[in-house]
Coordinates of C-alpha atoms (C1' of nucleotides) in Angstrom, one line a residue:
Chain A
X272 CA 91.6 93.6 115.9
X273 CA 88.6 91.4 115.1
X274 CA 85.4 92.1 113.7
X275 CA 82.8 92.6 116.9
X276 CA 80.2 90.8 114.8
X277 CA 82.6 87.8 114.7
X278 CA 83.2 88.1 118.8
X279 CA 79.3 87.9 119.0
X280 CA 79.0 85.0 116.9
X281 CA 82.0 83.0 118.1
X282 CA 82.1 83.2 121.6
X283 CA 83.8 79.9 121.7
X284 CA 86.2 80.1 119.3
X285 CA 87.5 83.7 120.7
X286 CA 87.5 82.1 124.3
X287 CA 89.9 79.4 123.3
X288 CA 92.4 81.5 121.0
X289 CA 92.8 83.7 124.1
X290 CA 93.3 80.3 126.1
X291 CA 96.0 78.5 123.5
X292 CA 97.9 82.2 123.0
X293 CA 98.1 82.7 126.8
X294 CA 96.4 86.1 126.8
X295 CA 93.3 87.8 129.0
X296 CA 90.2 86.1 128.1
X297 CA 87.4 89.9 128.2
X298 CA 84.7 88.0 125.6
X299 CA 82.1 88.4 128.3
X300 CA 82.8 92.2 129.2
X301 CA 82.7 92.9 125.7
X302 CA 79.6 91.3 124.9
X303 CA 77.7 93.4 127.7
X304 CA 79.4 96.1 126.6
X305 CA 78.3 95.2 123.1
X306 CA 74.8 95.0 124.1
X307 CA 74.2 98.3 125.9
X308 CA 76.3 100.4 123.2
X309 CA 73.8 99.1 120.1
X310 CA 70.9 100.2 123.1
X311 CA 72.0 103.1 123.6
X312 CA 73.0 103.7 119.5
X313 CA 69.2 102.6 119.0
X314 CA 68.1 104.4 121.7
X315 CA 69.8 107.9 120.6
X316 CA 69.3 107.7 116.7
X317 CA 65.1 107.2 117.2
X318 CA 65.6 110.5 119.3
X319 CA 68.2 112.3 117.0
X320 CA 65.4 111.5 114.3
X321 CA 62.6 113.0 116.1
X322 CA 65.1 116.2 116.6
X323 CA 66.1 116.3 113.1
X324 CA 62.5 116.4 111.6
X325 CA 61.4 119.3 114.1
X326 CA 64.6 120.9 113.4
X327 CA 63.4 120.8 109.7
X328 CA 60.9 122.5 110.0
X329 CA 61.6 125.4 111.8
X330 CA 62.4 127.7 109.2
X331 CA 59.0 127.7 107.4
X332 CA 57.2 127.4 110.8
X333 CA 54.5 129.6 111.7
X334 CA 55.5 129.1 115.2
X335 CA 58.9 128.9 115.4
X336 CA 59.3 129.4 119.2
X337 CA 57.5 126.1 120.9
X338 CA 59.4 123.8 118.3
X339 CA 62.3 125.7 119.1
X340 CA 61.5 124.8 122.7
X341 CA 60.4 120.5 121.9
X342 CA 63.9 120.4 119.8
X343 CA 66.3 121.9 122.9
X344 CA 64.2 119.0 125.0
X345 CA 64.9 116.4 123.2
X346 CA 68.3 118.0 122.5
X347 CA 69.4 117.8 126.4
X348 CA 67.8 113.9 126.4
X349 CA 70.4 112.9 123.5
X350 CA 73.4 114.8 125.3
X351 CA 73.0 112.1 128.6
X352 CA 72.3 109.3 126.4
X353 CA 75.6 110.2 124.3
X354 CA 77.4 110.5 127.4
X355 CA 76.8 106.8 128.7
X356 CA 77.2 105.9 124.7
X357 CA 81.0 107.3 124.7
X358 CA 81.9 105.9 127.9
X359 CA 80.9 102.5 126.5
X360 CA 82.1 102.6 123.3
X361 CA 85.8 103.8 124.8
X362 CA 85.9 100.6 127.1
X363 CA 84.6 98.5 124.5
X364 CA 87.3 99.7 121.9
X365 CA 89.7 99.3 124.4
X366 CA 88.4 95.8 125.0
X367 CA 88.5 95.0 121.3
X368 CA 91.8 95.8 121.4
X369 CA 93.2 92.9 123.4
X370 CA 91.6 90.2 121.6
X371 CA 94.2 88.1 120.2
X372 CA 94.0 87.4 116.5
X373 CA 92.2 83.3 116.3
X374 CA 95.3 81.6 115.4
X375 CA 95.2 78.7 112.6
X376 CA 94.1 75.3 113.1
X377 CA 97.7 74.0 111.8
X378 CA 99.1 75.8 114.1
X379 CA 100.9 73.6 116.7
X380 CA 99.2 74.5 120.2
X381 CA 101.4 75.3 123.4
X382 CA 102.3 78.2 126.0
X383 CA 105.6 78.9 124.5
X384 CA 108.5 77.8 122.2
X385 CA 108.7 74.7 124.2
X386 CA 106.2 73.7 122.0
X387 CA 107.4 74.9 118.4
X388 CA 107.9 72.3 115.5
X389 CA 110.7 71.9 112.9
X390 CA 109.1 71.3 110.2
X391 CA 112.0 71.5 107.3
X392 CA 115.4 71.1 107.6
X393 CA 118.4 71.9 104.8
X394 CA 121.9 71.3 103.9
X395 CA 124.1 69.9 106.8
X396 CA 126.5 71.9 109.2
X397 CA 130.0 72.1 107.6
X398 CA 132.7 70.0 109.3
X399 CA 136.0 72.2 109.9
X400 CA 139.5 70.1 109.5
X401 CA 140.9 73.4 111.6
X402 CA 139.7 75.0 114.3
X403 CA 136.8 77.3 113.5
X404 CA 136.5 81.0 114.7
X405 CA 133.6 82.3 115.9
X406 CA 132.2 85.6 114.6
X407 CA 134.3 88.1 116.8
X408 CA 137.4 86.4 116.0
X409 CA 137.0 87.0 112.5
X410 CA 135.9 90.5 112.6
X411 CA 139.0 91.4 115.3
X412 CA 141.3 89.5 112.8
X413 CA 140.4 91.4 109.5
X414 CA 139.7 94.5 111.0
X415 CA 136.0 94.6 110.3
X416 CA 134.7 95.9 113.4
X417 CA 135.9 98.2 116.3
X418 CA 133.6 96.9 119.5
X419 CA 134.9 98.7 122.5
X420 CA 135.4 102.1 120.5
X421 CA 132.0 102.2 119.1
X422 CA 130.6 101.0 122.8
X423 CA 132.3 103.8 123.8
X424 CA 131.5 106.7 122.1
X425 CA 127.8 105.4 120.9
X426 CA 127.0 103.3 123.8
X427 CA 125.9 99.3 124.0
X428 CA 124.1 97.3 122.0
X429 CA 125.7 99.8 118.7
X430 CA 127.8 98.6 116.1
X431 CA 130.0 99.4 113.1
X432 CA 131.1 97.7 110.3
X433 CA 134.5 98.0 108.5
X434 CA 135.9 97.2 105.4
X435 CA 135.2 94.2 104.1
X436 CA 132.4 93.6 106.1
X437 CA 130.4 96.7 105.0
X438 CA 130.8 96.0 101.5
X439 CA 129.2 92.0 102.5
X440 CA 126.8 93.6 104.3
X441 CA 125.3 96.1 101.0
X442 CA 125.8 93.3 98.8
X443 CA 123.8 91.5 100.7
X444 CA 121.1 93.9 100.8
X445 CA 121.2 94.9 97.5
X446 CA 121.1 91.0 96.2
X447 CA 118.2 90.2 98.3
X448 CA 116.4 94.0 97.2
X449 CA 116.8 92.8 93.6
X450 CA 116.1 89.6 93.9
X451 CA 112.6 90.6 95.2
X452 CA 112.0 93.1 92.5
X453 CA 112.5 90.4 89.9
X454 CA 109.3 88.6 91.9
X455 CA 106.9 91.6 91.0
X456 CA 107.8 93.5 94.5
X457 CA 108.2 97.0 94.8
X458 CA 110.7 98.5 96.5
X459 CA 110.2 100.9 99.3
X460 CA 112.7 102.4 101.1
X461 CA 110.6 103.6 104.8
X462 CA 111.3 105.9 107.1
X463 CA 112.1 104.8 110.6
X464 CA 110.5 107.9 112.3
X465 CA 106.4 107.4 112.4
X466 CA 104.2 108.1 114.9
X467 CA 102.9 105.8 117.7
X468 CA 99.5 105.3 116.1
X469 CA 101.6 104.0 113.2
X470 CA 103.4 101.6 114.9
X471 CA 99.9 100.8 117.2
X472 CA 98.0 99.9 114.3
X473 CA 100.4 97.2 112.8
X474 CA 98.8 95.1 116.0
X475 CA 101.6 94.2 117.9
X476 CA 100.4 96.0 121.1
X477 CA 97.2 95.7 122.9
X478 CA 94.7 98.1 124.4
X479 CA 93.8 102.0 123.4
X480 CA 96.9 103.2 125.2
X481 CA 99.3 104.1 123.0
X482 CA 101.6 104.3 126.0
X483 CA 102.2 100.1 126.5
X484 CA 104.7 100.7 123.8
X485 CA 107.2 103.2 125.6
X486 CA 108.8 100.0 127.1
X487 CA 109.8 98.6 123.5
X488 CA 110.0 101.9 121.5
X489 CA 112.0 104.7 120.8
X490 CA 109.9 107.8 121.4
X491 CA 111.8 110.7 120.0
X492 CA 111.9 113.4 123.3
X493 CA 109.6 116.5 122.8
X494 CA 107.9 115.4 119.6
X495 CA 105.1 113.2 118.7
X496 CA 107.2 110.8 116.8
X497 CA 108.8 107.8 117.6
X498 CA 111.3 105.0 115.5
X499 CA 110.1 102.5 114.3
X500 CA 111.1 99.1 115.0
X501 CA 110.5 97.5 111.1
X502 CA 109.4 98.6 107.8
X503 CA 106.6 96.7 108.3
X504 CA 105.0 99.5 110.5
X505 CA 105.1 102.0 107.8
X506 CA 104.3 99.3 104.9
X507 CA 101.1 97.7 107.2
X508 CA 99.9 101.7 106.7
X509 CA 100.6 102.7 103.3
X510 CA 97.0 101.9 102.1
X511 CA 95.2 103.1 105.3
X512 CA 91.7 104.4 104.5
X513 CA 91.9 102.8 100.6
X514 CA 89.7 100.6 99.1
X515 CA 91.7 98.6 96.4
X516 CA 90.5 97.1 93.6
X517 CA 90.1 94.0 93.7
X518 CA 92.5 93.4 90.5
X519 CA 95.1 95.0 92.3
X520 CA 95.7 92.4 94.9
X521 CA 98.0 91.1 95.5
X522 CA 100.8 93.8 96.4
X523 CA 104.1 92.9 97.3
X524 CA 106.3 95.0 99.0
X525 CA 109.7 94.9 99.8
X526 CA 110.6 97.3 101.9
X527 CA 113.9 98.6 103.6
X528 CA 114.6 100.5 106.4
X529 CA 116.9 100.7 109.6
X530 CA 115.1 99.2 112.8
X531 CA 114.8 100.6 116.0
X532 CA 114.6 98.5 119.0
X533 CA 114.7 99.2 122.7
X534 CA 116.0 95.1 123.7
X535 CA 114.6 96.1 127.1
X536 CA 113.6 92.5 127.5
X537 CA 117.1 90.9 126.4
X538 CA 119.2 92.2 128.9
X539 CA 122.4 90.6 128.9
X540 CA 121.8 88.4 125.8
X541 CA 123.9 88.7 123.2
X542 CA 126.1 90.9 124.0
X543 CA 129.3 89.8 122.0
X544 CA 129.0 89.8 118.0
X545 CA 126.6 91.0 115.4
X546 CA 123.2 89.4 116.7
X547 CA 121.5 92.1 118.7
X548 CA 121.1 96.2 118.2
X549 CA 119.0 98.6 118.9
X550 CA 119.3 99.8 115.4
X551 CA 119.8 97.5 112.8
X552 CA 118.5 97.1 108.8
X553 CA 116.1 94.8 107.4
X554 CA 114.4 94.1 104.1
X555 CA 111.2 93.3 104.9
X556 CA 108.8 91.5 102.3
X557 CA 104.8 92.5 103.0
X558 CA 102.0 91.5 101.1
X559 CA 98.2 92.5 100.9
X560 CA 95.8 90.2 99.2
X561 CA 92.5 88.8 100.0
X562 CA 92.1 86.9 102.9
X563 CA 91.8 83.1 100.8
X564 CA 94.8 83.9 99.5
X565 CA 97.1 84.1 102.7
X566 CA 98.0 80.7 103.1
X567 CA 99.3 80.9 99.2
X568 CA 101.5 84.0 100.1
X569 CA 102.9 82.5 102.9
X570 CA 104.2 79.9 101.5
X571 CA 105.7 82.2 99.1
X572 CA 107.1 84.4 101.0
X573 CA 108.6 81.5 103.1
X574 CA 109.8 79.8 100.1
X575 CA 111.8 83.6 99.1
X576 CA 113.0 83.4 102.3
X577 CA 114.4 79.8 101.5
X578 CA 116.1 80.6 98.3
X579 CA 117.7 83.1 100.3
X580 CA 119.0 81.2 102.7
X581 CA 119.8 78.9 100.0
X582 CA 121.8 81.5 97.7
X583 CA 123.8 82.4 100.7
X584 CA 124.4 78.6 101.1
X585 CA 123.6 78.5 104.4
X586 CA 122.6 75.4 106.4
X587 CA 118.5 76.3 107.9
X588 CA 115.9 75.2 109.4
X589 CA 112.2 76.3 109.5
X590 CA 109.9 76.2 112.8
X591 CA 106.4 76.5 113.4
X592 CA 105.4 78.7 115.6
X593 CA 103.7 77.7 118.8
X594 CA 100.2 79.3 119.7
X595 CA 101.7 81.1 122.7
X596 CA 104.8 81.9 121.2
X597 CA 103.9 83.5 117.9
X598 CA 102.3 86.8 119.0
X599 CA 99.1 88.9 119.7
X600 CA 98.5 89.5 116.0
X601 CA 98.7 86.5 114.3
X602 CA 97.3 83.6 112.4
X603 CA 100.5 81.8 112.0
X604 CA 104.3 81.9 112.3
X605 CA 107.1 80.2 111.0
X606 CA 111.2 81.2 111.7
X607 CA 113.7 80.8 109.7
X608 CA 116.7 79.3 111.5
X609 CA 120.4 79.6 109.9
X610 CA 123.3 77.3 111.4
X611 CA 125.5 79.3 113.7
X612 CA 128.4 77.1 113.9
X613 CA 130.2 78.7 116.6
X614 CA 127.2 78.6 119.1
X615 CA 126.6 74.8 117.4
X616 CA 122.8 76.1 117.0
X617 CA 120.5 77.4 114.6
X618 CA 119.3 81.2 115.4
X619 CA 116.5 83.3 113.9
X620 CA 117.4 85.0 110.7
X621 CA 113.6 85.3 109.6
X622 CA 109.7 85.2 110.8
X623 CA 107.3 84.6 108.1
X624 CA 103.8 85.8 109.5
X625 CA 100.2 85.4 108.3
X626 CA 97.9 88.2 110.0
X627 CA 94.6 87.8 108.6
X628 CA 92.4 90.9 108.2
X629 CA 93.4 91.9 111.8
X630 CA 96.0 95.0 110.7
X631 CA 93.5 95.7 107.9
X632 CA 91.4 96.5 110.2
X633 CA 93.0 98.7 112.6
X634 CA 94.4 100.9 109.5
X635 CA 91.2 100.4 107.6
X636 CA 92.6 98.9 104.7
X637 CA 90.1 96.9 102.2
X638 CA 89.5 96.4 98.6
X639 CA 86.2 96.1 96.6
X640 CA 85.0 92.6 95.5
X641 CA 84.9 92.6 91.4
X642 CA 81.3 90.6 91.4
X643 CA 79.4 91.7 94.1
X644 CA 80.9 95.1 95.1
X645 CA 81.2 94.4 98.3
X646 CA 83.7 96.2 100.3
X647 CA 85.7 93.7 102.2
X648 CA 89.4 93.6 104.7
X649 CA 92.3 92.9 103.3
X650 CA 94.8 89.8 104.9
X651 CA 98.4 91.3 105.7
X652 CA 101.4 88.9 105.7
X653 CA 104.9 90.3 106.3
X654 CA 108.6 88.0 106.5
X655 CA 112.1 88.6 106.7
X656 CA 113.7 89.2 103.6
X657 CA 117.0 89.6 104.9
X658 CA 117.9 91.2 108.4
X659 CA 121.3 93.0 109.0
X660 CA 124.3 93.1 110.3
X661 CA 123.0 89.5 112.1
X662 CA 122.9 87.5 108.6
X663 CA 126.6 88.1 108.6
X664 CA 127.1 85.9 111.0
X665 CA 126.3 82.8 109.6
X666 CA 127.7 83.6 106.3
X667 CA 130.7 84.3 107.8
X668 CA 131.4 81.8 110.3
X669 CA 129.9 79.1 107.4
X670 CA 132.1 80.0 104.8
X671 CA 135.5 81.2 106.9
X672 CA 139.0 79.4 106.1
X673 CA 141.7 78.2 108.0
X674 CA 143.8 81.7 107.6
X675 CA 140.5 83.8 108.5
X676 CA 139.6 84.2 105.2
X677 CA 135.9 84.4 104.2
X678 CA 134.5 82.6 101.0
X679 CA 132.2 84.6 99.0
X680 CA 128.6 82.9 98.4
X681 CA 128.3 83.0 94.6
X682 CA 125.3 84.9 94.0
X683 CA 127.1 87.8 95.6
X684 CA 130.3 87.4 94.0
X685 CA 128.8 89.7 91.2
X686 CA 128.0 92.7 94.1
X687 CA 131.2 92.3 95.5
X688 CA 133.4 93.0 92.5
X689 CA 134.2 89.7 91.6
X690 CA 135.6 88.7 95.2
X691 CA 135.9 84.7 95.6
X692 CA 137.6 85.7 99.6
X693 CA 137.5 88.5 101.3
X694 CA 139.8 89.1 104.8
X695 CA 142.3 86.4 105.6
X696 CA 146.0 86.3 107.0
X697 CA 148.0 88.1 104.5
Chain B
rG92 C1' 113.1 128.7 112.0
rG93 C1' 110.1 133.3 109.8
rA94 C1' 105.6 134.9 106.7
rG95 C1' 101.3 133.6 104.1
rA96 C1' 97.5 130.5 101.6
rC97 C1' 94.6 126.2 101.7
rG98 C1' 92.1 121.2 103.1
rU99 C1' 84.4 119.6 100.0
rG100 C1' 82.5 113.0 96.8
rG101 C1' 87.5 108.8 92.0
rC102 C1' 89.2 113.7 90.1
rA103 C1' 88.0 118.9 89.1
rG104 C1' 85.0 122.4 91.4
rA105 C1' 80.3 125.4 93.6
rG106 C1' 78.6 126.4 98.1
rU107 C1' 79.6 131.7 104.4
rG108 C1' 74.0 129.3 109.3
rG109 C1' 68.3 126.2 107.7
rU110 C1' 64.5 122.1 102.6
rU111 C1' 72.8 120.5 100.8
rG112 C1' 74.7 113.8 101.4
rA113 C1' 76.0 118.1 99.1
rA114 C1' 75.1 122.1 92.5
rU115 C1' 78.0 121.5 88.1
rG116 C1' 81.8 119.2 85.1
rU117 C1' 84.5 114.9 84.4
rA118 C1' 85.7 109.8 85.0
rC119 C1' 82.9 105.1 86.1
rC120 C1' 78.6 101.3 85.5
rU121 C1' 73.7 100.1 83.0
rG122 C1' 70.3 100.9 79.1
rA123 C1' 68.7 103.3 74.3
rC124 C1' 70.5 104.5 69.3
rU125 C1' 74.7 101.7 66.2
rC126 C1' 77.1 96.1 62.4
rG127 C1' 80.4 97.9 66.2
rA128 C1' 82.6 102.3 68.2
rA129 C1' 82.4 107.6 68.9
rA130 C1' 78.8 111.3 69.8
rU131 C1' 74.0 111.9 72.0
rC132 C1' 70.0 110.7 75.3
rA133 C1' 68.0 108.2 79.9
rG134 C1' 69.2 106.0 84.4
rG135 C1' 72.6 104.2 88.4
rA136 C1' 76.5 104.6 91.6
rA137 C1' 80.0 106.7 98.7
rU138 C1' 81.4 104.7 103.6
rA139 C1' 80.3 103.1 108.5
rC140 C1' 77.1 101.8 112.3
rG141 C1' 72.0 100.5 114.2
rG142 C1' 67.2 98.1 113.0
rG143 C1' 64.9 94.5 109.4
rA144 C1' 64.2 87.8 106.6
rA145 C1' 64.2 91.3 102.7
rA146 C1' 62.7 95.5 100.1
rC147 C1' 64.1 99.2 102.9
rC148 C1' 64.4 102.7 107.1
rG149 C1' 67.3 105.6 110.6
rU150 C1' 71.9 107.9 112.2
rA151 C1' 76.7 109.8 111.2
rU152 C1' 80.5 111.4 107.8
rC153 C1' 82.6 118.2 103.5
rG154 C1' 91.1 116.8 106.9
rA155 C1' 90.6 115.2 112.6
rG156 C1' 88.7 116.5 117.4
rG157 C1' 86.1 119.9 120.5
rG158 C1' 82.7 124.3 121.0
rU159 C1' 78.5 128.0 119.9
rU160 C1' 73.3 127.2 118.0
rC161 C1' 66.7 124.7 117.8
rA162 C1' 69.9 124.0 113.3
rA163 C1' 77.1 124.0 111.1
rA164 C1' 80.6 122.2 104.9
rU165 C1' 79.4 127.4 106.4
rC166 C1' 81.0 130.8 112.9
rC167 C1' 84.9 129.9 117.1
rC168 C1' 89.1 126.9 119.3
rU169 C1' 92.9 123.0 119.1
rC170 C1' 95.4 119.5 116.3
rC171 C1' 97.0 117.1 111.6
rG172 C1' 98.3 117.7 106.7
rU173 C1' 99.3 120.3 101.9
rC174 C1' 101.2 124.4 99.0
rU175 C1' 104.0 129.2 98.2
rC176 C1' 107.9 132.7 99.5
rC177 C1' 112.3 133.6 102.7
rG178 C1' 116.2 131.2 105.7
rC179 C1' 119.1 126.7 106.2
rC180 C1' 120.7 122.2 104.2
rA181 C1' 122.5 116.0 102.2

RNA sequence: GGAGACGUGGCAGAGUGGUUGAAUGUACCUGACUCGAAAUCAGGAAUACGGGAAACCGUAUCGAGGGUUCAAAUCCCUCCGUCUCCGCCA
């Protein structure tokens, strides 16, 4: 959410990031709601104060019974005023929460991915002297899948992998976990159960009713829990309530958990191969620092990303994010694309997102300025580190031979004892 | 799943209805003493919101929410969380 002083101030400038992001402009129910809650705060504190200095001196009273009587009057005047008061401070919280985070001025500006940039494009598609087999072929032909069965007894949009393509998957993992702990980030393995207000406060969904997110979530029947649908629900809330030193920031997470996902809006797409689940597993890299630094850990958690895609010699691409297609929450957006040669396309492996102070502030997450002590919101930035089983895809269908063999990348030759090829007519 | 205990400021820990935003200890910051440090002494220091140019003033906050009362950290209810024992278990 965004600070109400900074709605008052910037009228403008809230109006038009609701405009570019394609979102429900309230600034001007808010800002009468604004003005009668600080009224009626005014109004109710000046009486509370009255109250509270009667009240104080009841006990050494001589006559205890008419202030008695003045305190229970002034009492029942507070009660009606408070009663307005938390009407309009629910609507106006409610409000507050569907005012888009002000996207960045570099941002390109558009209503949807029509309008999204490449802005960095590398290595070239490999050309095949055979005929190349897309991703299912290659998992029916080595055995490292079993579709229909698992559709079966687990239901769509589930998946297992076998053999050889398990093992690529952990290596996988594991090279990009380490990788990120040798760049000062600290591994956290999350859980995927939380509870709504978890998942409400890393900003994706608007309003004060948790309930928007039944259509999207998991809710776990009978409980008050729900999965969650990325570590970067339970990472955006691992400091909620703290004020950080300053000296600590930044902090870099990685963090690693399955993923939870209803697809209730993907009906139909990708329905054949490793692209789409409701549960998958993702290493997600999150960062907390001070909101001048965000555009600096962008970059670098763009440029891991990169190296990533890079080490698993993979053909990418990186986009900028439209205004209207990179989300409620945030400041900017770039994907990461790999080459998916059998769809002759590059897909989303990654999104790299800068949030501002906007989770920070619905988890209450700041740190305390080293020269002036002020108390101030963190910024919150979250990216892809690696997301799986999709990533097999590309590496897969990149590297594959002419007998359905797969080559091995070279930084995870070490994690996959020494393999060059794994699968392959025998 | 069964039984019990508990939740106060950075930490420890008083406080069972009134002058307690909260004793005391400790950690922290500033100053004095010192060549410097330790020790000692003095002082300072929470967060949010509202008002104010500011100094500052007011209100709220003792896990969260609600209730009783003129008045709640203190009494009642609900929820959340922690701990201990038993059971079960990777």
């Amino acid at each position: 959410m965004l600070d109400i002083k900074f709605i008052r101030e910037n009228v403008d400038i809230v109006k038009n990031a609701c405009k570019v992001k394609g979102f429900k402009d309230y600034t001007d129910e808010i800002i009468v709601l604004d003005t009668r809650v600080r009224e009626l705060k005014t109004l109710t504190q000046t009486k509370t104060a009255e109250k509270n200095k009667i009240t104080k001196e009841i006990p050494t009273a001589a006559d205890k019974t008419s202030l008695i009587a003045k305190s229970k009057t002034i009492g029942d005047e507070i009660a009606a005023d408070i009663d307005e008061l938390a009407t309009k401070e629910a609507e106006l919280n409610d409000l507050l929460h569907r005012v888009p985070q002000i996207p960045s001025s570099d941002a390109p500006v558009g209503k949807d991915e029509e309008s999204n940039i490449e802005i960095r494009r590398v290595g070239k598609p490999k050309k095949f002297n055979f005929e190349l087999r897309p991703q299912w072929d290659l998992l029916d032909m080595n055995n490292w899948w079993a579709p229909e069965k698992i559709a079966q007894i687990c239901g769509t949009r589930t998946y297992a992998l076998m053999g050889e393509a398990a093992e690529l998957d952990l290596a996988i993992q594991t090279f990009v976990i380490q990788k990120l702990i040798s760049k000062g980030f600290i591994f956290v393995q999350c859980p995927a159960i939380t509870k709504p207000q978890t998942i409400f406060d890393a900003g994706h969904f608007m309003g004060s009713d948790l309930s928007v997110m039944n259509n999207d979530v998991f809710m776990l029947t009978d409980t008050d829990r729900c999965l969650a649908g990325t570590a970067e629900i339970v990472l955006n809330s691992l400091h909620c309530d703290e004020i950080l030193p300053e000296s600590e920031l930044p902090i870099k997470y990685a963090g690693y958990s399955p993923c939870f996902r209803k697809e209730a809006g993907a009906a139909g797409r990708d329905t054949r191969g490793l692209v789409r689940f409701h549960q998958f597993h993702k290493v997600e890299q999150y960062i907390y620092c001070k909101p001048e630094q965000s555009d600096e850990m962008h970059e670098l958690l763009l440029n891991n990303l990169f190296e990533i895609m890079e080490d698993l010699e993979l053909p990418y691409r990186v986009i900028a994010s439209s205004t209207g297609d990179m989300g409620f929450n945030k400041v900017k957006m770039h994907d990461v694309e790999a080459w998916f040669p059998s769809e002759d396309a590059y897909r989303e492996l990654g999104s790299c997102s800068s949030i501002g102070e906007f989770q920070a502030r619905r988890t209450n997450t700041r740190f305390r300025e080293n020269g002036t002590n002020d108390v101030k919101f963190c910024a919150t930035l979250n990216n892809t580190g690696i997301a799986l089983p999709r990533a097999i895809v590309p590496v897969i269908e990149n590297h594959q031979n002419a007998d359905g063999s797969v080559n091995i990348p070279k930084a995870l030759q070490p994690l996959m004892g020494g393999r060059k090829t794994i699968g392959g007519r025998k």
